[in-house]
Coordinates of C-alpha atoms and ligand atoms in Angstrom, one line a residue:
M1 CA -75.9 -224.1 39.5
R2 CA -76.3 -223.9 35.7
A3 CA -73.7 -222.7 33.3
I4 CA -73.1 -222.8 29.6
T5 CA -70.4 -225.3 28.7
I6 CA -68.5 -225.7 25.5
E7 CA -67.0 -229.2 25.0
E8 CA -65.6 -228.5 21.5
Q9 CA -65.3 -225.1 19.7
G10 CA -67.7 -224.6 16.8
G11 CA -71.0 -223.0 15.8
P12 CA -73.4 -221.4 18.3
E13 CA -75.0 -224.9 18.9
V14 CA -71.9 -226.0 20.8
M15 CA -73.0 -223.9 23.8
R16 CA -75.1 -226.1 26.1
L17 CA -76.7 -225.2 29.4
T18 CA -75.4 -227.8 32.0
D19 CA -75.6 -228.4 35.7
V20 CA -72.2 -227.8 37.3
A21 CA -70.8 -227.6 40.8
D22 CA -71.3 -224.3 42.7
P23 CA -68.1 -222.3 42.9
A24 CA -66.3 -221.8 46.2
P25 CA -64.0 -218.8 46.7
G26 CA -60.3 -219.6 46.7
P27 CA -57.7 -217.3 48.3
G28 CA -58.1 -213.7 46.9
E29 CA -61.4 -214.6 45.2
V30 CA -65.0 -213.7 45.7
V31 CA -68.1 -215.6 44.5
V32 CA -70.6 -213.4 42.7
D33 CA -74.3 -214.2 42.1
I34 CA -74.5 -212.9 38.6
E35 CA -77.4 -210.6 37.6
A36 CA -76.4 -209.9 34.0
R37 CA -73.6 -211.1 31.6
G38 CA -72.4 -209.1 28.6
V39 CA -72.2 -210.7 25.2
N40 CA -69.1 -209.6 23.3
F41 CA -67.6 -210.4 19.9
I42 CA -64.6 -212.0 21.7
D43 CA -67.1 -214.6 23.0
V44 CA -67.8 -215.5 19.3
Y45 CA -64.0 -215.8 18.5
Q46 CA -63.5 -218.0 21.6
R47 CA -66.5 -220.2 20.8
S48 CA -65.8 -220.6 17.1
G49 CA -62.1 -221.3 17.3
V50 CA -60.8 -218.0 15.9
Y51 CA -59.0 -217.9 19.3
S52 CA -58.1 -221.3 20.5
M53 CA -59.3 -222.3 24.0
P54 CA -58.7 -225.2 26.3
T55 CA -61.9 -227.3 26.5
P56 CA -64.3 -227.8 28.2
F57 CA -64.8 -224.1 29.1
T58 CA -67.6 -221.7 30.1
P59 CA -67.6 -218.7 27.8
G60 CA -68.2 -215.1 28.7
V61 CA -65.7 -212.5 30.0
E62 CA -68.0 -209.8 31.5
A63 CA -70.7 -209.7 34.1
A64 CA -72.0 -207.9 37.1
G65 CA -73.8 -209.0 40.3
T66 CA -73.7 -209.3 44.1
V67 CA -70.9 -210.8 46.1
S68 CA -72.2 -213.9 48.1
A69 CA -68.9 -215.2 49.6
V70 CA -65.4 -213.9 50.0
G71 CA -62.2 -216.0 50.2
A72 CA -59.2 -215.7 52.5
G73 CA -57.1 -212.5 52.1
V74 CA -59.9 -210.4 50.6
D75 CA -60.4 -207.3 52.7
D76 CA -61.7 -204.6 50.3
V77 CA -64.8 -206.5 48.9
R78 CA -67.6 -207.5 51.1
V79 CA -70.6 -209.9 51.0
G80 CA -73.5 -207.9 49.6
S81 CA -71.3 -205.5 47.5
R82 CA -72.3 -204.9 43.9
V83 CA -69.3 -205.6 41.5
A84 CA -68.6 -205.9 37.8
W85 CA -65.7 -207.2 35.8
A86 CA -64.3 -207.5 32.2
M87 CA -61.8 -209.9 30.7
V88 CA -62.2 -212.6 33.3
P89 CA -63.4 -216.0 32.0
G90 CA -66.5 -218.0 32.9
A91 CA -69.3 -215.4 32.9
Y92 CA -72.0 -217.4 31.1
A93 CA -73.0 -219.0 34.5
E94 CA -75.3 -218.3 37.4
R95 CA -72.4 -217.8 39.8
V96 CA -68.7 -217.5 39.4
A97 CA -65.5 -217.3 41.5
V98 CA -63.5 -214.3 40.4
R99 CA -60.3 -212.7 41.7
A100 CA -61.3 -209.8 43.9
D101 CA -58.6 -207.5 42.3
R102 CA -60.2 -207.9 38.9
T103 CA -63.6 -206.6 40.1
V104 CA -64.7 -203.0 40.2
P105 CA -67.3 -201.6 42.5
V106 CA -70.6 -200.6 40.9
P107 CA -71.3 -197.1 42.2
D108 CA -74.6 -195.7 43.4
G109 CA -76.5 -194.3 40.5
V110 CA -75.5 -197.2 38.1
A111 CA -77.8 -200.2 38.0
T112 CA -76.1 -203.6 38.1
E113 CA -77.4 -204.5 34.7
Q114 CA -76.0 -201.2 33.3
A115 CA -72.6 -202.0 34.7
A116 CA -72.6 -205.4 32.9
A117 CA -73.8 -203.7 29.7
V118 CA -71.1 -201.0 29.6
L119 CA -67.9 -202.3 31.3
L120 CA -66.0 -204.2 28.6
Q121 CA -67.1 -202.1 25.6
G122 CA -66.9 -198.9 27.6
L123 CA -63.4 -199.5 28.9
T124 CA -62.4 -200.3 25.3
A125 CA -63.9 -197.1 24.0
H126 CA -62.3 -195.3 26.9
Y127 CA -58.7 -196.5 26.3
L128 CA -59.0 -196.1 22.5
T129 CA -60.2 -192.4 22.7
H130 CA -58.2 -191.4 25.8
T131 CA -54.9 -193.3 25.5
T132 CA -54.3 -195.2 22.2
Y133 CA -55.2 -192.1 20.2
P134 CA -56.4 -189.3 22.5
A135 CA -59.1 -187.6 20.4
Q136 CA -59.2 -183.8 20.8
P137 CA -60.9 -180.7 19.6
G138 CA -59.9 -180.0 15.9
D139 CA -59.6 -183.7 15.1
T140 CA -61.8 -185.7 12.8
V141 CA -62.0 -189.4 13.6
V142 CA -63.7 -192.4 12.0
V143 CA -65.7 -195.0 14.0
H144 CA -66.6 -198.1 12.1
A145 CA -69.7 -200.2 13.0
A146 CA -70.8 -197.2 14.9
A147 CA -74.2 -198.6 16.0
G148 CA -72.6 -201.7 17.6
G149 CA -72.0 -202.1 21.3
T150 CA -68.5 -200.6 21.2
G151 CA -69.3 -198.3 18.3
L152 CA -72.1 -196.3 20.1
L153 CA -69.8 -195.8 23.1
L154 CA -66.8 -194.8 20.9
V155 CA -68.9 -192.2 19.1
Q156 CA -70.1 -190.6 22.4
L157 CA -66.7 -190.6 24.0
A158 CA -65.0 -189.1 20.9
K159 CA -67.7 -186.4 20.9
L160 CA -67.2 -185.8 24.7
R161 CA -63.5 -185.2 23.9
G162 CA -64.4 -182.6 21.3
A163 CA -63.7 -184.4 18.1
E164 CA -65.7 -184.5 14.9
V165 CA -66.9 -188.0 14.2
I166 CA -67.5 -189.8 10.9
A167 CA -69.5 -193.0 11.6
T168 CA -69.9 -196.0 9.3
V169 CA -72.9 -198.4 9.5
S170 CA -74.7 -200.9 7.3
T171 CA -78.4 -200.0 7.6
A172 CA -80.7 -197.0 7.9
A173 CA -81.8 -198.0 11.4
K174 CA -78.2 -198.2 12.5
E175 CA -77.5 -194.8 10.8
E176 CA -80.3 -193.3 13.0
L177 CA -78.7 -194.7 16.2
A178 CA -75.2 -193.4 15.2
R179 CA -76.7 -189.9 14.7
E180 CA -78.5 -190.1 18.0
A181 CA -75.1 -191.0 19.7
G182 CA -73.7 -187.7 18.2
A183 CA -72.0 -188.7 15.0
D184 CA -71.5 -185.6 12.8
H185 CA -71.4 -187.6 9.5
V186 CA -72.6 -191.2 8.7
I187 CA -71.5 -193.3 5.8
R188 CA -73.5 -196.4 4.7
Y189 CA -70.4 -198.5 4.0
D190 CA -72.6 -201.3 2.6
A191 CA -73.7 -199.1 -0.4
E192 CA -73.1 -200.8 -3.7
G193 CA -69.9 -199.6 -5.4
L194 CA -68.9 -197.3 -2.6
D195 CA -65.3 -196.1 -2.4
L196 CA -65.1 -195.8 1.4
A197 CA -61.7 -193.9 1.5
A198 CA -63.0 -191.4 -1.1
A199 CA -66.2 -191.0 0.9
I200 CA -64.2 -190.2 4.1
R201 CA -61.9 -187.8 2.2
G202 CA -65.1 -186.2 0.8
I203 CA -65.8 -185.1 4.4
S204 CA -62.2 -184.6 5.6
A205 CA -60.1 -183.7 2.6
D206 CA -56.7 -183.7 4.5
G207 CA -57.4 -187.1 6.1
V208 CA -58.6 -188.0 9.6
A209 CA -56.5 -188.0 12.8
A210 CA -57.6 -191.5 13.8
V211 CA -59.6 -194.5 12.6
Y212 CA -61.1 -196.7 15.3
D213 CA -61.6 -200.0 13.5
G214 CA -63.2 -203.1 15.0
V215 CA -64.4 -204.4 11.7
G216 CA -61.0 -205.5 10.2
A217 CA -60.7 -207.1 6.8
A218 CA -63.5 -205.2 5.2
T219 CA -62.4 -201.7 6.3
F220 CA -58.6 -201.9 6.9
D221 CA -57.4 -200.7 3.4
A222 CA -59.9 -197.8 3.3
G223 CA -58.9 -196.8 6.9
L224 CA -55.2 -196.6 5.9
A225 CA -56.1 -194.6 2.9
S226 CA -58.2 -192.1 5.0
L227 CA -55.5 -191.0 7.5
R228 CA -53.9 -187.6 7.6
P229 CA -50.0 -187.7 7.7
R230 CA -49.0 -189.2 11.1
G231 CA -52.5 -190.3 11.8
T232 CA -53.4 -193.5 13.8
L233 CA -55.1 -196.6 12.7
A234 CA -56.3 -198.4 15.9
L235 CA -57.3 -201.9 14.6
F236 CA -59.0 -203.2 17.7
G237 CA -61.1 -206.1 16.2
Q238 CA -62.1 -208.1 13.2
S239 CA -65.8 -208.7 13.1
S240 CA -65.6 -209.0 9.3
G241 CA -62.5 -211.3 9.4
P242 CA -58.8 -211.0 10.0
V243 CA -56.6 -208.5 8.2
P244 CA -53.9 -210.1 6.0
P245 CA -50.2 -209.4 6.8
V246 CA -49.2 -205.8 6.2
D247 CA -45.9 -204.5 4.6
P248 CA -44.6 -201.8 6.9
Q249 CA -43.7 -199.7 3.8
R250 CA -47.5 -199.1 3.4
L251 CA -47.4 -197.1 6.6
N252 CA -44.7 -194.9 5.1
S253 CA -46.6 -194.4 1.8
A254 CA -49.8 -193.6 3.8
G255 CA -48.0 -190.6 5.4
S256 CA -45.8 -192.0 8.2
V257 CA -48.9 -193.3 9.9
Y258 CA -49.2 -195.4 13.1
L259 CA -50.8 -198.8 13.1
T260 CA -51.6 -200.5 16.4
R261 CA -53.5 -203.7 17.3
P262 CA -54.5 -203.0 20.9
S263 CA -56.3 -205.2 23.5
L264 CA -58.3 -204.1 26.5
A265 CA -56.3 -206.6 28.7
H266 CA -53.1 -204.5 28.2
Y267 CA -54.9 -201.3 29.2
I268 CA -56.4 -202.6 32.5
A269 CA -53.6 -205.0 33.5
D270 CA -52.6 -202.7 36.4
R271 CA -55.3 -202.5 39.2
G272 CA -54.8 -198.7 39.5
E273 CA -55.4 -198.2 35.8
L274 CA -58.5 -200.6 35.9
L275 CA -60.0 -198.6 38.8
D276 CA -59.3 -195.2 37.3
R277 CA -60.8 -196.1 33.9
A278 CA -63.8 -197.8 35.4
S279 CA -64.6 -195.0 37.8
D280 CA -64.3 -192.4 35.0
L281 CA -66.5 -194.6 32.8
L282 CA -69.1 -195.5 35.4
G283 CA -69.1 -191.8 36.6
L284 CA -70.2 -190.8 33.1
V285 CA -72.9 -193.4 33.1
A286 CA -74.1 -192.2 36.6
T287 CA -74.5 -188.6 35.4
G288 CA -76.2 -189.6 32.2
A289 CA -73.3 -188.1 30.1
L290 CA -72.8 -191.5 28.5
Q291 CA -75.9 -193.4 27.3
V292 CA -75.8 -197.2 27.4
R293 CA -78.1 -198.8 24.8
V294 CA -79.2 -202.4 25.6
G295 CA -80.1 -203.8 22.2
G296 CA -81.2 -207.3 23.3
R297 CA -81.7 -209.4 26.5
Y298 CA -81.7 -213.1 26.2
P299 CA -82.0 -215.8 28.9
L300 CA -78.8 -217.7 29.7
A301 CA -80.3 -220.8 28.0
D302 CA -80.5 -218.7 24.7
A303 CA -76.8 -217.8 24.5
A304 CA -76.7 -219.5 21.0
R305 CA -79.4 -217.2 19.7
A306 CA -77.5 -214.1 21.0
H307 CA -74.4 -215.3 19.2
T308 CA -76.3 -216.0 16.0
D309 CA -77.8 -212.5 16.0
L310 CA -74.4 -210.8 16.8
E311 CA -72.6 -212.6 14.1
G312 CA -75.4 -212.0 11.7
R313 CA -75.1 -208.2 12.0
R314 CA -78.7 -208.1 13.2
T315 CA -77.9 -206.4 16.5
T316 CA -77.4 -202.8 17.8
G317 CA -75.9 -201.7 21.1
K318 CA -75.2 -204.2 23.8
L319 CA -76.5 -207.7 24.2
L320 CA -77.0 -209.2 27.6
L321 CA -77.7 -212.6 29.0
A322 CA -79.9 -211.7 31.9
Ligands
NAP1 N1 -59.3 -205.1 21.2 C1 -60.1 -204.9 22.2 O1 -59.7 -204.4 23.3 C2 -61.6 -205.1 22.0 C3 -62.5 -205.0 23.0 C4 -63.9 -205.0 22.8 C5 -64.3 -205.3 21.5 N2 -63.4 -205.5 20.5 C6 -63.8 -205.7 19.1 O2 -64.7 -204.7 18.7 C7 -65.5 -205.2 17.7 C8 -66.9 -204.9 18.0 O3 -67.3 -205.7 19.1 P1 -68.8 -205.6 19.7 O4 -68.8 -206.7 20.8 O5 -69.0 -204.2 20.1 O6 -69.7 -206.0 18.5 P2 -70.7 -205.1 17.7 O7 -69.9 -203.9 17.1 O8 -71.9 -204.8 18.5 O9 -71.1 -206.1 16.5 C9 -70.3 -206.2 15.4 C10 -70.7 -205.3 14.3 O10 -69.6 -205.4 13.3 C11 -70.2 -205.0 12.0 N3 -69.7 -205.9 11.0 C12 -69.1 -205.6 9.8 N4 -68.9 -206.6 9.1 C13 -69.4 -207.7 9.7 C14 -69.4 -209.1 9.4 N5 -68.9 -209.6 8.3 N6 -69.9 -209.9 10.3 C15 -70.4 -209.4 11.5 N7 -70.4 -208.1 11.9 C16 -69.9 -207.3 11.0 C17 -71.7 -205.0 12.2 O11 -72.1 -203.6 12.2 P3 -72.7 -203.1 10.7 O12 -73.8 -203.9 10.4 O13 -73.0 -201.6 11.0 O14 -71.5 -203.2 9.8 C18 -71.9 -205.7 13.5 O15 -73.1 -205.2 14.1 C19 -65.2 -206.7 17.5 O16 -64.3 -206.8 16.5 C20 -64.5 -207.0 18.8 O17 -63.6 -208.1 18.7 C21 -62.0 -205.4 20.7

């Protein structure tokens, strides 16, 4: 079969399509014929060296497809079942062996490609809005990079929970998408000379209940300055670069606020929690309550182009290798 292989971390060009041995299922594993793989910002960090990885490796941590073989000891997943997963390595391939207990069933009413498009970013938006800081009616919350894959889902889930949403985006086209997703207010945070914290306080004078920040370096200070007393800054990513070390005293001055740096892996580590979150999420997709926007489809061989577009801020919604 064919898979993307990275021999040495670096720019998008280090991703090469190679012929590799077909996987066989080990005990507790299933082999899945992949229909679509999700492209996520974590793939960029792992490819570029922001996160160190043992080499060689096949990137990609999210996909969906049909089970073609099951290993010993697997009794709840069958050949022919449609499954999806997030935070399991090796997805930029035609087939992969994956631990059965890390897969979730794709329910009727959800296309396999939709499951690949929503699982990782949707589970992320779910834990952030339901568990890290549970958004509720009466709250105003900020979602940065709101037209991105995670951002569009965060806006929708925060709205479904009854919060007022302030979205930030960098272009007029992205503003349109954030509004379509339900954002009540949109700030163009790329505007020349903009004081982002002042713009947020212009909308929410007492400060916001939570800031969901996947952008990092460029937005961190403004987020901290926008919180209401005892508000929460959920710093879940760093698409603009890492945030420098923070003096805890700043959290006091900002109003006894909470700062967390969460990871999806810690919110789906338990199989019961993974299945509960996934069934809630995919149920919303099946009913149409949650819209999944696929912003780009690329052949597996064009993974480098997908990364270049994602890093270049040229994309909206979800990117798939399909
Ligand atoms: N911790 C977790 O559990 C978890 C899970 C999933 C994702 N994440 C994080 O969530 C963030 C979003 O991931 P995603 O896959 O959904 O990507 P994405 O939001 O679709 O794409 C990244 C967006 O970040 C914004 N951005 C701002 N400054 C940027 C810069 N200097 N370079 C590139 N982009 C910049 C851009 O939107 P604008 O043009 O509108 O600024 C860009 O479209 C990432 O930081 C990712 O690591 C974390």
